CSV table of C-alpha atoms and ligand atoms in Angstrom, one decimal:
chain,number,residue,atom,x,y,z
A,244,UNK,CA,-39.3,-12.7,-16.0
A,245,UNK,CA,-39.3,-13.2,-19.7
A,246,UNK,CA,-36.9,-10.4,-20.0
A,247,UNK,CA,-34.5,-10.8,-17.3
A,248,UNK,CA,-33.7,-14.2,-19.0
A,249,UNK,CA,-33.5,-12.2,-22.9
A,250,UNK,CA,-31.2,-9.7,-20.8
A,251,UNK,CA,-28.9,-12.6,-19.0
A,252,UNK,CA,-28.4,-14.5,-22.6
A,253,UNK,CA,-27.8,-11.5,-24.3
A,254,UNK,CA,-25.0,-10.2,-22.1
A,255,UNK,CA,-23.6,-13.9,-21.8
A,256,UNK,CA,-23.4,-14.3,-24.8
A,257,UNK,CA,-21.3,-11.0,-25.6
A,258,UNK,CA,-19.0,-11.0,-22.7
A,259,UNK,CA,-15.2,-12.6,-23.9
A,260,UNK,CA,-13.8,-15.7,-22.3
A,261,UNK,CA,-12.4,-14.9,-19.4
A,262,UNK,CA,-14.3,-12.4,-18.3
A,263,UNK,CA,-17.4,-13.4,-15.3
A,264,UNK,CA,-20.5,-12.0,-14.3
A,265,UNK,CA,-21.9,-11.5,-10.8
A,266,UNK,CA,-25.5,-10.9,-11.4
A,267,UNK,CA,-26.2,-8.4,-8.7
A,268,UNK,CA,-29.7,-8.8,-7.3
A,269,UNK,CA,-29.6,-6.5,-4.7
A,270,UNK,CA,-33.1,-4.9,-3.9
A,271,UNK,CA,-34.3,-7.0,-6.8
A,272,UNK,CA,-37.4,-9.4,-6.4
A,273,UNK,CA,-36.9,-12.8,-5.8
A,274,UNK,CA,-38.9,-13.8,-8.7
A,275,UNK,CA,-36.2,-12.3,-10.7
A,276,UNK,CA,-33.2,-13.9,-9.0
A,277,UNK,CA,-35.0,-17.3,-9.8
A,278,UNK,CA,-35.5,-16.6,-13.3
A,279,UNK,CA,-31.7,-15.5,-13.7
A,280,UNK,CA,-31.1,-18.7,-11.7
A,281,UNK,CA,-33.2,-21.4,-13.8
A,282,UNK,CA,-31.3,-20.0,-17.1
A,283,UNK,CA,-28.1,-21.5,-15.4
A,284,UNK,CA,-26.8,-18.5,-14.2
A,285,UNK,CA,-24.8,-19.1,-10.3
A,286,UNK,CA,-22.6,-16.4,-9.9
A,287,UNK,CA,-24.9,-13.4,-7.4
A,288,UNK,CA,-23.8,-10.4,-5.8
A,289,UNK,CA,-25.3,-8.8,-3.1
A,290,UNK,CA,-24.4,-5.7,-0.5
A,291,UNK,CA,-26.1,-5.9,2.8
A,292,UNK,CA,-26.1,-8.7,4.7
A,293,UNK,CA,-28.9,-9.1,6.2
A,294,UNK,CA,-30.4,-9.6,2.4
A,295,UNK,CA,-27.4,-11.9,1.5
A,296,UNK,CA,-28.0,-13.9,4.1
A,297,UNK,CA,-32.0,-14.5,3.7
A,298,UNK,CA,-31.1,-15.1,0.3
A,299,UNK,CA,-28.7,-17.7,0.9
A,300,UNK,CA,-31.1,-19.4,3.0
A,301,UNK,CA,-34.0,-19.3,0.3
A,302,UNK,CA,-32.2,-20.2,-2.7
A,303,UNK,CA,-30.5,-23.3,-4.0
A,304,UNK,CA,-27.0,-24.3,-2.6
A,305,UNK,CA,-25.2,-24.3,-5.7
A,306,UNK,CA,-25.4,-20.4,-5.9
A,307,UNK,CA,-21.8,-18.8,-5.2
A,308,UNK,CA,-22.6,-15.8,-3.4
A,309,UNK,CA,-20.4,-12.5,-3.6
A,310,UNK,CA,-20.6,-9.3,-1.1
A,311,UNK,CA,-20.1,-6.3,-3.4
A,312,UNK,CA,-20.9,-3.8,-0.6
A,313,UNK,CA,-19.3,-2.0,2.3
A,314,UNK,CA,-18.9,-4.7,5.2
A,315,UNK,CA,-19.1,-3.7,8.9
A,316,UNK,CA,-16.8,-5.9,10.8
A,317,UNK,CA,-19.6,-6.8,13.4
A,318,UNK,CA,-21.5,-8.4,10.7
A,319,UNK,CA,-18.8,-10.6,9.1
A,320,UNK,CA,-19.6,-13.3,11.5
A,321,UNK,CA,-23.0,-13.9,9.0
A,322,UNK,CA,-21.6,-14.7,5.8
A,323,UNK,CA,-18.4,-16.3,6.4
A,324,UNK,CA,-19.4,-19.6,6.4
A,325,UNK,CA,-20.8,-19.7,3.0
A,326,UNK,CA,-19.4,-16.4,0.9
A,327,UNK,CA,-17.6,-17.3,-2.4
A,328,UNK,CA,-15.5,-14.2,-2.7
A,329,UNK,CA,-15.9,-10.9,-0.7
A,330,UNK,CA,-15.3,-7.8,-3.4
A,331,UNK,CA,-15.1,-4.9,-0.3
A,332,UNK,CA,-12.1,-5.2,1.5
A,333,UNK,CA,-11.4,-1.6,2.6
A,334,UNK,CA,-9.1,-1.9,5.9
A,335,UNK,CA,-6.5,-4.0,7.4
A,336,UNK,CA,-8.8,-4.6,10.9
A,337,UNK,CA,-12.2,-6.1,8.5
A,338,UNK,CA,-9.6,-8.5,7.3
A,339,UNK,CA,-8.3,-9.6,10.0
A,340,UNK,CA,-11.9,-9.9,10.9
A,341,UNK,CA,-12.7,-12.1,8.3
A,342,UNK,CA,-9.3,-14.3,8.7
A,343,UNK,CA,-10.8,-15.2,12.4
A,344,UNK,CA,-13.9,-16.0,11.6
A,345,UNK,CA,-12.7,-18.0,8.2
A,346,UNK,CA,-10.6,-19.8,10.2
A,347,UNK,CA,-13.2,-20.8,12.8
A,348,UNK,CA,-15.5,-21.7,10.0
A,349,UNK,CA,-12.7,-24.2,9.1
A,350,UNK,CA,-12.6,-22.2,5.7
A,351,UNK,CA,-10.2,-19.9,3.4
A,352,UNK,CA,-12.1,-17.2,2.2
A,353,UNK,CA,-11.3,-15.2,-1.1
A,354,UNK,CA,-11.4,-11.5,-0.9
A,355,UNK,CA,-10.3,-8.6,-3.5
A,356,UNK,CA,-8.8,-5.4,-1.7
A,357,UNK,CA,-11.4,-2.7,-2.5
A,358,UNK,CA,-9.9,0.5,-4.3
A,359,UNK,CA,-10.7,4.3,-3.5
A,360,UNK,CA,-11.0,5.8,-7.4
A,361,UNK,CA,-14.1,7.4,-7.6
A,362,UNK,CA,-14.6,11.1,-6.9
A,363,UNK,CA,-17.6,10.9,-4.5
A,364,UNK,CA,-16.6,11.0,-1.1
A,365,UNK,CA,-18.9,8.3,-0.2
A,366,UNK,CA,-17.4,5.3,-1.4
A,367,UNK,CA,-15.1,2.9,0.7
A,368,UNK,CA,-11.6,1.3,-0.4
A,369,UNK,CA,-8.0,1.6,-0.3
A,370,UNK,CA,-6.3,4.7,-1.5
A,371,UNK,CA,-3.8,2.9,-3.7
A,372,UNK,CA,-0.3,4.4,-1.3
A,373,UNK,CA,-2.0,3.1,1.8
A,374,UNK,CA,-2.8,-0.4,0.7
A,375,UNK,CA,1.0,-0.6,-0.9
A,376,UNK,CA,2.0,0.3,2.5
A,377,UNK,CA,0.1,-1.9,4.0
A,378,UNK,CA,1.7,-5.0,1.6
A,379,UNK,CA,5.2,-3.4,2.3
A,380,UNK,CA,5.2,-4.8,5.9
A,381,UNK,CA,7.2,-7.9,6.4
A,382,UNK,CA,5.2,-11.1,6.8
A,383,UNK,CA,1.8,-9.3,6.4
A,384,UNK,CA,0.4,-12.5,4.4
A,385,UNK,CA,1.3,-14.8,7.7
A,386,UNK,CA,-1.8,-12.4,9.5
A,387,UNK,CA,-4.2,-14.1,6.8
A,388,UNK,CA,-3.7,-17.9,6.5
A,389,UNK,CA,-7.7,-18.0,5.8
A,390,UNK,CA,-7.9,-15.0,3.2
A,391,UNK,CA,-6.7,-16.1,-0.4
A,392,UNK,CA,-6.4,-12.5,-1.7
A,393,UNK,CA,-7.4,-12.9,-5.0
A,394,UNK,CA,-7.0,-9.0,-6.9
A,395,UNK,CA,-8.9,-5.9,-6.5
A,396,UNK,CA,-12.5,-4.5,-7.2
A,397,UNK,CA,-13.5,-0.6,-7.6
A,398,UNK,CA,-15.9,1.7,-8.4
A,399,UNK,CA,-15.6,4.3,-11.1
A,400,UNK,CA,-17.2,7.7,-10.5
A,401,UNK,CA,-20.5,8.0,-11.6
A,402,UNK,CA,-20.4,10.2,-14.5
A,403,UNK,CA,-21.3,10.6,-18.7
A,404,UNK,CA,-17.6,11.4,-18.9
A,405,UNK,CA,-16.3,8.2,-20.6
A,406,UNK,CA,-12.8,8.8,-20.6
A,407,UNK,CA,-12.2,10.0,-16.8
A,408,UNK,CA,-14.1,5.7,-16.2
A,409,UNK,CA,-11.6,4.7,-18.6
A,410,UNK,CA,-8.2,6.7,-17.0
A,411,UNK,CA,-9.5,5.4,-13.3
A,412,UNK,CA,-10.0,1.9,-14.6
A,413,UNK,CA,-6.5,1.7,-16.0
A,414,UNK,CA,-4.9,3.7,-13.0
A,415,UNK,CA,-6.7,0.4,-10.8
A,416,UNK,CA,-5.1,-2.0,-13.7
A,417,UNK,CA,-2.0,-0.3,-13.2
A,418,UNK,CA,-2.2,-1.1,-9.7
A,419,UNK,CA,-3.0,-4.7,-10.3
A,420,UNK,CA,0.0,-5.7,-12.3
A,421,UNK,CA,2.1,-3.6,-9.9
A,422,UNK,CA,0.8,-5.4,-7.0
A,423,UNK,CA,0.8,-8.5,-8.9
A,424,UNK,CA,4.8,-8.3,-10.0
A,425,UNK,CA,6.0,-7.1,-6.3
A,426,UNK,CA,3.7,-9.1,-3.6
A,427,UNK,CA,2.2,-11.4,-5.2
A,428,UNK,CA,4.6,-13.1,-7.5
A,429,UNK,CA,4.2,-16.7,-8.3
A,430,UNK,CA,0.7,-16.5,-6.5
A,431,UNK,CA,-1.4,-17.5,-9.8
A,432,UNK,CA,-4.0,-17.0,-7.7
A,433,UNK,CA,-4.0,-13.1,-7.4
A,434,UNK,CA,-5.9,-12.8,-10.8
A,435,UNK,CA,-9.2,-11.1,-10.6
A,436,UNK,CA,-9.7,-7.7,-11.5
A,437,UNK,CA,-13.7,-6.7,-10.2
A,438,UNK,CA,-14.7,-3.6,-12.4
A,439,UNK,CA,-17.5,-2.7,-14.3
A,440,UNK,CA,-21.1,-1.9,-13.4
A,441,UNK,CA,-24.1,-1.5,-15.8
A,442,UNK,CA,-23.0,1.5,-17.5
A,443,UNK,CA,-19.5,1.2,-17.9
A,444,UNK,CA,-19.0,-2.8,-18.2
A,445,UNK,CA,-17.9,-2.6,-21.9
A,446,UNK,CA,-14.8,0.3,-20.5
A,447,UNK,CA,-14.3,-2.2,-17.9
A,448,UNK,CA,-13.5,-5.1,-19.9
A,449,UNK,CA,-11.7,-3.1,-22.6
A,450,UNK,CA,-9.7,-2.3,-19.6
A,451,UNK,CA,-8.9,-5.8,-18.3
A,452,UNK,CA,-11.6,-6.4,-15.8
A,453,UNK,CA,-12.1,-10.2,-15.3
A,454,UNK,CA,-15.2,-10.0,-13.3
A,455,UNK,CA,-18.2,-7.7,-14.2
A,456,UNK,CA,-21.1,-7.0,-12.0
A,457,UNK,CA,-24.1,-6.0,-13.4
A,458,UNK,CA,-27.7,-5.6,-11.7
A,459,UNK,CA,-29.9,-2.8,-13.7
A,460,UNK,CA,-28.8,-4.4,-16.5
A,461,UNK,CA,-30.2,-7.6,-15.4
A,462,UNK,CA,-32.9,-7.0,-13.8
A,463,UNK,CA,-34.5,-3.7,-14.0
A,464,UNK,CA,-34.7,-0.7,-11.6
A,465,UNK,CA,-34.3,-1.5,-8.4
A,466,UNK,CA,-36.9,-1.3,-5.1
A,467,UNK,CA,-36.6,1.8,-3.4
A,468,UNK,CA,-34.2,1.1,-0.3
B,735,PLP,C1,-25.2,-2.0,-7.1
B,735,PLP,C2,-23.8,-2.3,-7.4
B,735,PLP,C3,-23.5,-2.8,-8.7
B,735,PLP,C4,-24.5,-2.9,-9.8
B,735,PLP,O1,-24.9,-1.7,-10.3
B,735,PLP,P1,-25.8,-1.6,-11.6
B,735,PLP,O2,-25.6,-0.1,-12.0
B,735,PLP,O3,-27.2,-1.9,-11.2
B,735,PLP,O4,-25.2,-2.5,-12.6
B,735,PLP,C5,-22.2,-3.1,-8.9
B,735,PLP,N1,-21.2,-3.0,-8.0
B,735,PLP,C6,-21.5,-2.5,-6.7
B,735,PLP,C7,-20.4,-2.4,-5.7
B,735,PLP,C8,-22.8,-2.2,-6.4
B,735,PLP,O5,-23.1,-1.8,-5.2
């Protein structure tokens, strides 16, 4: 446990102002969460609910708890009433989704629209023309009184090549700032750009990421799935 604390000062104490970290505990023991958690650290990131929401019930109130992960829509009912930001906004219909539920939870939720970059198939998110069509519609925000939408997350593809992680993360910072100046203008809110995992963070915030999320880095291999 010694370590994970070493790990969490060390990065803290490198990462510029302005920039966050969601520790992301996923698969990680609990012992290891705690030791993050009684170094002062809040800020967790998780990405299957059924783990986000045992955790939640375990651990101390005070943690904010993020969703990093794909989110089925069936399943947002569990974690609206207590997520702090939900990174994985892939589709118009989960939003909606997580409006209804936010606003039966008497709540406004903040989300980040979830961006397709990476080359593997498997990941989720927006290709950047769809979700610009998407916030082309006329009164689209009206649909989402209980969603502040706050920026965008993404995934780089998993690869040594540094400089393809570098052009995807400024193609996504692109997109940010062009977002930004045509939907979300005066909206100080929209202002969280989620990038970065354990071995690309540094490209990430070179890049203008805002919020990191590192796990491995944290804690250590993760249990086998
Ligand atoms: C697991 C995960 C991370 C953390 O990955 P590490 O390589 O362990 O830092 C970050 N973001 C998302 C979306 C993840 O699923």
């Amino acid at each position: 446990m010694e370590r994970v604390k070493q790990n969490l000062e060390k990065i803290l104490k490198e990462l510029p102002e302005g920039v966050k970290l969601v520790a992301v505990s996923k698969r990680q023991p609990d012992e290891k969460l705690q030791a993050a958690y009684d170094v002062g650290h809040r800020i967790f990131g998780e990405n299957i609910v059924q783990e986000l929401v045992r955790k939640h019930e375990i651990f101390p109130g005070d943690i904010e708890w993020h969703m990093i992960g794909h989110l089925q829509r069936n399943k947002v009912k569990y974690i609206v009433p207590f997520i702090s930001m939900i990174h994985s906004v892939d589709d118009f219909e989960l939003a909606k989704e997580i409006n209804k539920r936010a606003a039966r939870a008497g709540r406004v939720v903040d989300c980040l629209f979830e961006i397709h970059t990476a080359k593997e198939e498997s990941k989720f998110g927006f290709k950047p023309d769809a979700l610009k069509e998407e916030l082309g519609k006329n009164d689209w925000k009206k649909l989402f009184p209980n969603i502040r939408f706050r920026g965008l997350m993404t995934m780089a593809t998993n690869t040594d090549d540094k400089s393809l992680i570098r052009n995807e993360f400024k193609a996504v910072r692109y997109l940010f700032e062009e977002l930004k100046r045509t939907y979300f203008s005066g909206d100080d809110y929209f202002d969280e750009l989620s990038m970065g995992m354990s071995h690309d963070y540094k490209i990430a915030i070179e890049e203008g990421s805002t919020m990191i999320r590192l796990g491995t880095m944290i804690f250590g291999e993760r249990l086998p799935k």
